[in-house]
């Protein structure tokens, strides 16, 4: 067997195919929702997908254990990016999330999501011997998790900060926390909720309140949520058809390229389409966890579960928001929402997982 | 279970630790729970409650209309309004809410006195985007507005928008500086980024300051969200976000100078540019003939449009930045500065002018047939002796001349804020070879020195260059937007003594008995300057004593550049009159009028400031 054949045989083509299928559905929706406002973003998204696939290939080629050695430099790079965006970032409607790079903008907080996974996987690999973390062992990792989360909160970007925090919690739980410590922390968390509430910005609090009672503010986030629900529900069993979604085409739907793009799927393709998309996502996440089980070291396993958590959280929060069971926070839908940084990171994650899958044969 | 494939795989052993394994399984179970929640929720909404939501979608009764923001005004340097806003009323429709198209069209056509068929067409067309408000009629009269307003309850889907319309109060006067607004084009709309504030039909600055300062002037639109009943009548306003008016823009232009220059150019084609040589501020910028930018605000009749487009004088052309002309004898100022700076001549050196200059087989004539006799630099400038500068041109050579021109900023846009500036031309040996495939001739350096060669300049470039000579060598970027910072491109290192000699020569152009522009001398102020005449058909016109015998298109272009006071110049004015004849008789009076107005405006104004300070 030639070396080349062996390389391609052991690539997890299923994972790539699943991701590409999701991307295809995303392009259909983007085409539909950008028709009224100009096709520029559709072509841009095509470009981002192409770059994303290239990123995946690059990440696939280099042995992932390089990351183990560069976990700290990457961590510092992440902090640098998050600080930089606060200093030189472009301010758009009150938030600094973007760094201008020529005609494009990049979001360091998107990159932070995946760099945090790598750092935590590295930490788990280093502290393999710990069987169940107690308070003392938790202090350091908590500190290193809170720095990026805090920086993202300052931007402010509640959705992204929440995602990074949740991914981190998931990985820490996987690493194992002592039962007594876990219960103690849970109690602490619940009792801290009121304080978190008062530290939120006014508009963030309003969003949560509106979620609990949509009639409070039918124009702001309530309006978005309501119109999104109408879009999803009116899709029915089979949908209104490609380019036929009235909510989308008549622009009742806000942010229909980004945060509310799921509503376009649901409206134009109905339950059939949205269920198919959910199945594809389940297949994607399941594949990634399978590879996690088979990885040849703890570092690889942790990265896979981190990526699985990354996708699951985005998918769940985004869709739950579109169907009105979660407050409106800015969390995009993987491989579908319009946005360069996010698309690149999605593919980067796939590249990482493929890398881990492929190198389990290498010794 | 699906994830337990590691047992069935024949690949080398999996390395997942047992303690990790059970937690990972919980994780996977949790993922499945989350996806199941979503699936159940979707099933509930789309399958079981689908028809309920479908009803909601069909009866979506929330309408969103944007409220245009008032555009910022454009003011001159003394806060005089150049572009204003006036109240206007638009008739707005939400097409979805018009059920009986022909009835509505009939009523509107009746009130507005317009064609009913056109209105039917317009509404039908708008129905393609039924929820986007459209303006069925813009800028309707107060009476029409009042008449519709009282009948609104019988006209479902219609509303009146109190808005404002641009008003170019100066009409033709500032057209090329201010530019004008127009409806955003389809092409512009398609090139927009998501989230951009423009919608079809929105006004956008097309040219001039309106275009340069679009973002500042435009402001932020407001939004009104309201509910309509089944008849399409507004029932209640749910929310209103007021628009934020655009910011005013202050120009360096002085309205009085602009007016004086425009009046002085009446009936002629050409440009006037007035600049503050100390700052680069453009005080006046006139392109003649001009047009009324108010005409562009609303759709023009084909006839009116044809009238402007086919006008042989090209009123739309922005001559100060897009008119390219030979510099004529004004160019002698540049040659004088270069020759002095590089020590090719001293102020005392003289050249004998017998009326012509021979080089090889060619003879180059001086404009004065009989010759000027012995000329030093001052008298050569004052009397515009060609022979003196032929000699300098031959000595300097084209390489030095063109490199100095480049230093001065010729051959490229001046950098003034306007977007479509032309570059003019600085000829070099390489350029000529590229362009014509021929070697550079010495004779061409000679005629370049009197501004009759290949060199081309725009009036704006001329103002920039002449300012940088008279201010002592500081090349400043001209500007029309007010600013406190001065943008200096480079310093030319002209010695004080040399500068004084050049200025003396330029002063004598106007003030001495033999000066070429003595006719514009006046008792109120002292000015320096330089005349220039550009032959449109080489070697043909200068033989004729009277230009007015020639057909218009063959007459010479007339240049004049003037500045005042001579000692510390505050204003530089450049004028070119196309086919105007000679610079001294036609262009110089225009410059004098502008400088006169400058002093007229300055005197009392300064007193005012002094009193305020007391």
PDB file of N, CA and C in Angstrom, chain B residues 319-367:
ATOM      1  N   UNK B 319     -14.039  72.497 -13.780  1.00  0.00           N
ATOM      2  CA  UNK B 319     -12.804  72.957 -14.419  1.00  0.00           C
ATOM      3  C   UNK B 319     -11.627  73.175 -13.474  1.00  0.00           C
ATOM      4  N   UNK B 320     -11.824  73.716 -12.269  1.00  0.00           N
ATOM      5  CA  UNK B 320     -10.659  73.977 -11.423  1.00  0.00           C
ATOM      6  C   UNK B 320      -9.808  72.735 -11.146  1.00  0.00           C
ATOM      7  N   UNK B 321     -10.453  71.566 -11.131  1.00  0.00           N
ATOM      8  CA  UNK B 321      -9.665  70.367 -10.868  1.00  0.00           C
ATOM      9  C   UNK B 321      -9.591  69.437 -12.066  1.00  0.00           C
ATOM     10  N   UNK B 322     -10.394  69.709 -13.090  1.00  0.00           N
ATOM     11  CA  UNK B 322     -10.418  68.790 -14.243  1.00  0.00           C
ATOM     12  C   UNK B 322     -10.072  69.461 -15.567  1.00  0.00           C
ATOM     13  N   UNK B 323      -9.944  70.804 -15.541  1.00  0.00           N
ATOM     14  CA  UNK B 323      -9.543  71.497 -16.758  1.00  0.00           C
ATOM     15  C   UNK B 323      -8.023  71.470 -16.837  1.00  0.00           C
ATOM     16  N   UNK B 324      -7.453  70.966 -17.929  1.00  0.00           N
ATOM     17  CA  UNK B 324      -5.990  70.897 -18.052  1.00  0.00           C
ATOM     18  C   UNK B 324      -5.561  71.820 -19.179  1.00  0.00           C
ATOM     19  N   UNK B 325      -4.670  72.759 -18.846  1.00  0.00           N
ATOM     20  CA  UNK B 325      -4.268  73.764 -19.821  1.00  0.00           C
ATOM     21  C   UNK B 325      -2.749  73.903 -19.790  1.00  0.00           C
ATOM     22  N   UNK B 326      -2.199  74.422 -20.911  1.00  0.00           N
ATOM     23  CA  UNK B 326      -0.805  74.844 -20.872  1.00  0.00           C
ATOM     24  C   UNK B 326      -0.709  76.002 -19.889  1.00  0.00           C
ATOM     25  N   UNK B 327       0.380  76.097 -19.145  1.00  0.00           N
ATOM     26  CA  UNK B 327       0.443  77.156 -18.136  1.00  0.00           C
ATOM     27  C   UNK B 327       0.747  78.531 -18.726  1.00  0.00           C
ATOM     28  N   UNK B 328       1.230  78.584 -19.967  1.00  0.00           N
ATOM     29  CA  UNK B 328       1.535  79.885 -20.547  1.00  0.00           C
ATOM     30  C   UNK B 328       2.623  80.592 -19.752  1.00  0.00           C
ATOM     31  N   UNK B 329       2.680  81.889 -19.892  1.00  0.00           N
ATOM     32  CA  UNK B 329       3.784  82.646 -19.299  1.00  0.00           C
ATOM     33  C   UNK B 329       3.794  82.635 -17.782  1.00  0.00           C
ATOM     34  N   UNK B 330       2.697  82.213 -17.169  1.00  0.00           N
ATOM     35  CA  UNK B 330       2.705  82.115 -15.701  1.00  0.00           C
ATOM     36  C   UNK B 330       3.817  81.153 -15.267  1.00  0.00           C
ATOM     37  N   UNK B 331       4.127  80.223 -16.162  1.00  0.00           N
ATOM     38  CA  UNK B 331       5.152  79.225 -15.872  1.00  0.00           C
ATOM     39  C   UNK B 331       6.529  79.865 -15.661  1.00  0.00           C
ATOM     40  N   UNK B 332       6.708  81.084 -16.213  1.00  0.00           N
ATOM     41  CA  UNK B 332       8.001  81.776 -16.070  1.00  0.00           C
ATOM     42  C   UNK B 332       8.356  81.986 -14.605  1.00  0.00           C
ATOM     43  N   UNK B 333       7.346  82.104 -13.750  1.00  0.00           N
ATOM     44  CA  UNK B 333       7.594  82.268 -12.314  1.00  0.00           C
ATOM     45  C   UNK B 333       8.338  81.043 -11.775  1.00  0.00           C
ATOM     46  N   UNK B 334       7.918  79.875 -12.231  1.00  0.00           N
ATOM     47  CA  UNK B 334       8.541  78.626 -11.773  1.00  0.00           C
ATOM     48  C   UNK B 334       9.990  78.558 -12.267  1.00  0.00           C
ATOM     49  N   UNK B 335      10.181  78.924 -13.564  1.00  0.00           N
ATOM     50  CA  UNK B 335      11.534  78.894 -14.135  1.00  0.00           C
ATOM     51  C   UNK B 335      12.443  79.872 -13.387  1.00  0.00           C
ATOM     52  N   UNK B 336      11.900  81.052 -13.072  1.00  0.00           N
ATOM     53  CA  UNK B 336      12.690  82.054 -12.357  1.00  0.00           C
ATOM     54  C   UNK B 336      13.121  81.517 -10.992  1.00  0.00           C
ATOM     55  N   UNK B 337      12.205  80.907 -10.279  1.00  0.00           N
ATOM     56  CA  UNK B 337      12.514  80.387  -8.947  1.00  0.00           C
ATOM     57  C   UNK B 337      13.566  79.292  -9.025  1.00  0.00           C
ATOM     58  N   UNK B 338      13.433  78.414 -10.023  1.00  0.00           N
ATOM     59  CA  UNK B 338      14.372  77.304 -10.173  1.00  0.00           C
ATOM     60  C   UNK B 338      15.768  77.808 -10.546  1.00  0.00           C
ATOM     61  N   UNK B 339      15.813  78.754 -11.526  1.00  0.00           N
ATOM     62  CA  UNK B 339      17.104  79.252 -11.991  1.00  0.00           C
ATOM     63  C   UNK B 339      17.837  79.976 -10.864  1.00  0.00           C
ATOM     64  N   UNK B 340      17.110  80.738 -10.059  1.00  0.00           N
ATOM     65  CA  UNK B 340      17.746  81.435  -8.941  1.00  0.00           C
ATOM     66  C   UNK B 340      18.226  80.440  -7.894  1.00  0.00           C
ATOM     67  N   UNK B 341      17.376  79.515  -7.531  1.00  0.00           N
ATOM     68  CA  UNK B 341      17.723  78.578  -6.466  1.00  0.00           C
ATOM     69  C   UNK B 341      18.933  77.748  -6.837  1.00  0.00           C
ATOM     70  N   UNK B 342      18.997  77.305  -8.100  1.00  0.00           N
ATOM     71  CA  UNK B 342      20.111  76.457  -8.510  1.00  0.00           C
ATOM     72  C   UNK B 342      21.281  77.259  -9.082  1.00  0.00           C
ATOM     73  N   UNK B 343      21.277  78.589  -8.863  1.00  0.00           N
ATOM     74  CA  UNK B 343      22.371  79.471  -9.272  1.00  0.00           C
ATOM     75  C   UNK B 343      22.671  79.416 -10.764  1.00  0.00           C
ATOM     76  N   UNK B 344      21.644  79.303 -11.576  1.00  0.00           N
ATOM     77  CA  UNK B 344      21.861  79.370 -13.017  1.00  0.00           C
ATOM     78  C   UNK B 344      21.871  80.816 -13.492  1.00  0.00           C
ATOM     79  N   UNK B 345      21.462  81.695 -12.600  1.00  0.00           N
ATOM     80  CA  UNK B 345      21.425  83.112 -12.952  1.00  0.00           C
ATOM     81  C   UNK B 345      21.419  83.909 -11.651  1.00  0.00           C
ATOM     82  N   UNK B 346      21.902  85.154 -11.722  1.00  0.00           N
ATOM     83  CA  UNK B 346      21.767  86.042 -10.564  1.00  0.00           C
ATOM     84  C   UNK B 346      20.774  87.119 -10.951  1.00  0.00           C
ATOM     85  N   UNK B 347      20.217  87.786  -9.975  1.00  0.00           N
ATOM     86  CA  UNK B 347      19.226  88.825 -10.293  1.00  0.00           C
ATOM     87  C   UNK B 347      19.802  89.917 -11.189  1.00  0.00           C
ATOM     88  N   UNK B 348      21.108  90.122 -11.109  1.00  0.00           N
ATOM     89  CA  UNK B 348      21.705  91.227 -11.868  1.00  0.00           C
ATOM     90  C   UNK B 348      22.013  90.838 -13.318  1.00  0.00           C
ATOM     91  N   UNK B 349      22.183  89.540 -13.584  1.00  0.00           N
ATOM     92  CA  UNK B 349      22.520  89.121 -14.943  1.00  0.00           C
ATOM     93  C   UNK B 349      21.489  89.651 -15.935  1.00  0.00           C
ATOM     94  N   UNK B 350      21.977  90.056 -17.109  1.00  0.00           N
ATOM     95  CA  UNK B 350      21.022  90.506 -18.112  1.00  0.00           C
ATOM     96  C   UNK B 350      21.141  89.663 -19.371  1.00  0.00           C
ATOM     97  N   UNK B 351      20.056  89.639 -20.106  1.00  0.00           N
ATOM     98  CA  UNK B 351      20.000  88.952 -21.391  1.00  0.00           C
ATOM     99  C   UNK B 351      19.491  89.981 -22.385  1.00  0.00           C
ATOM    100  N   UNK B 352      20.116  90.058 -23.567  1.00  0.00           N
ATOM    101  CA  UNK B 352      19.644  91.009 -24.554  1.00  0.00           C
ATOM    102  C   UNK B 352      18.556  90.357 -25.405  1.00  0.00           C
ATOM    103  N   UNK B 353      17.408  91.021 -25.473  1.00  0.00           N
ATOM    104  CA  UNK B 353      16.296  90.474 -26.265  1.00  0.00           C
ATOM    105  C   UNK B 353      16.139  91.271 -27.548  1.00  0.00           C
ATOM    106  N   UNK B 354      16.534  90.632 -28.681  1.00  0.00           N
ATOM    107  CA  UNK B 354      16.380  91.325 -29.963  1.00  0.00           C
ATOM    108  C   UNK B 354      15.021  91.032 -30.598  1.00  0.00           C
ATOM    109  N   UNK B 355      14.184  90.289 -29.887  1.00  0.00           N
ATOM    110  CA  UNK B 355      12.869  89.979 -30.456  1.00  0.00           C
ATOM    111  C   UNK B 355      12.754  88.537 -30.900  1.00  0.00           C
ATOM    112  N   UNK B 356      13.866  87.830 -30.877  1.00  0.00           N
ATOM    113  CA  UNK B 356      13.832  86.417 -31.240  1.00  0.00           C
ATOM    114  C   UNK B 356      15.086  85.737 -30.722  1.00  0.00           C
ATOM    115  N   UNK B 357      15.031  84.404 -30.677  1.00  0.00           N
ATOM    116  CA  UNK B 357      16.134  83.626 -30.138  1.00  0.00           C
ATOM    117  C   UNK B 357      16.368  82.456 -31.076  1.00  0.00           C
ATOM    118  N   UNK B 358      17.631  82.277 -31.469  1.00  0.00           N
ATOM    119  CA  UNK B 358      17.922  81.190 -32.402  1.00  0.00           C
ATOM    120  C   UNK B 358      18.605  80.041 -31.702  1.00  0.00           C
ATOM    121  N   UNK B 359      18.180  78.859 -32.058  1.00  0.00           N
ATOM    122  CA  UNK B 359      18.808  77.658 -31.512  1.00  0.00           C
ATOM    123  C   UNK B 359      18.875  76.678 -32.662  1.00  0.00           C
ATOM    124  N   UNK B 360      20.112  76.366 -33.115  1.00  0.00           N
ATOM    125  CA  UNK B 360      20.259  75.512 -34.281  1.00  0.00           C
ATOM    126  C   UNK B 360      19.562  76.157 -35.475  1.00  0.00           C
ATOM    127  N   UNK B 361      18.683  75.386 -36.113  1.00  0.00           N
ATOM    128  CA  UNK B 361      17.989  75.904 -37.289  1.00  0.00           C
ATOM    129  C   UNK B 361      16.728  76.685 -36.934  1.00  0.00           C
ATOM    130  N   UNK B 362      16.326  76.546 -35.667  1.00  0.00           N
ATOM    131  CA  UNK B 362      15.028  77.127 -35.324  1.00  0.00           C
ATOM    132  C   UNK B 362      15.177  78.534 -34.749  1.00  0.00           C
ATOM    133  N   UNK B 363      14.140  79.310 -34.954  1.00  0.00           N
ATOM    134  CA  UNK B 363      14.079  80.640 -34.366  1.00  0.00           C
ATOM    135  C   UNK B 363      12.824  80.709 -33.504  1.00  0.00           C
ATOM    136  N   UNK B 364      13.020  81.164 -32.258  1.00  0.00           N
ATOM    137  CA  UNK B 364      11.882  81.288 -31.351  1.00  0.00           C
ATOM    138  C   UNK B 364      11.624  82.760 -31.126  1.00  0.00           C
ATOM    139  N   UNK B 365      10.418  83.196 -31.452  1.00  0.00           N
ATOM    140  CA  UNK B 365      10.120  84.623 -31.388  1.00  0.00           C
ATOM    141  C   UNK B 365       9.704  85.044 -29.988  1.00  0.00           C
ATOM    142  N   UNK B 366      10.025  86.304 -29.665  1.00  0.00           N
ATOM    143  CA  UNK B 366       9.474  86.896 -28.446  1.00  0.00           C
ATOM    144  C   UNK B 366       8.122  87.481 -28.820  1.00  0.00           C
ATOM    145  N   UNK B 367       7.208  87.528 -27.838  1.00  0.00           N
ATOM    146  CA  UNK B 367       5.885  88.051 -28.182  1.00  0.00           C
ATOM    147  C   UNK B 367       5.970  89.495 -28.657  1.00  0.00           C
TER     148      UNK B 367
END
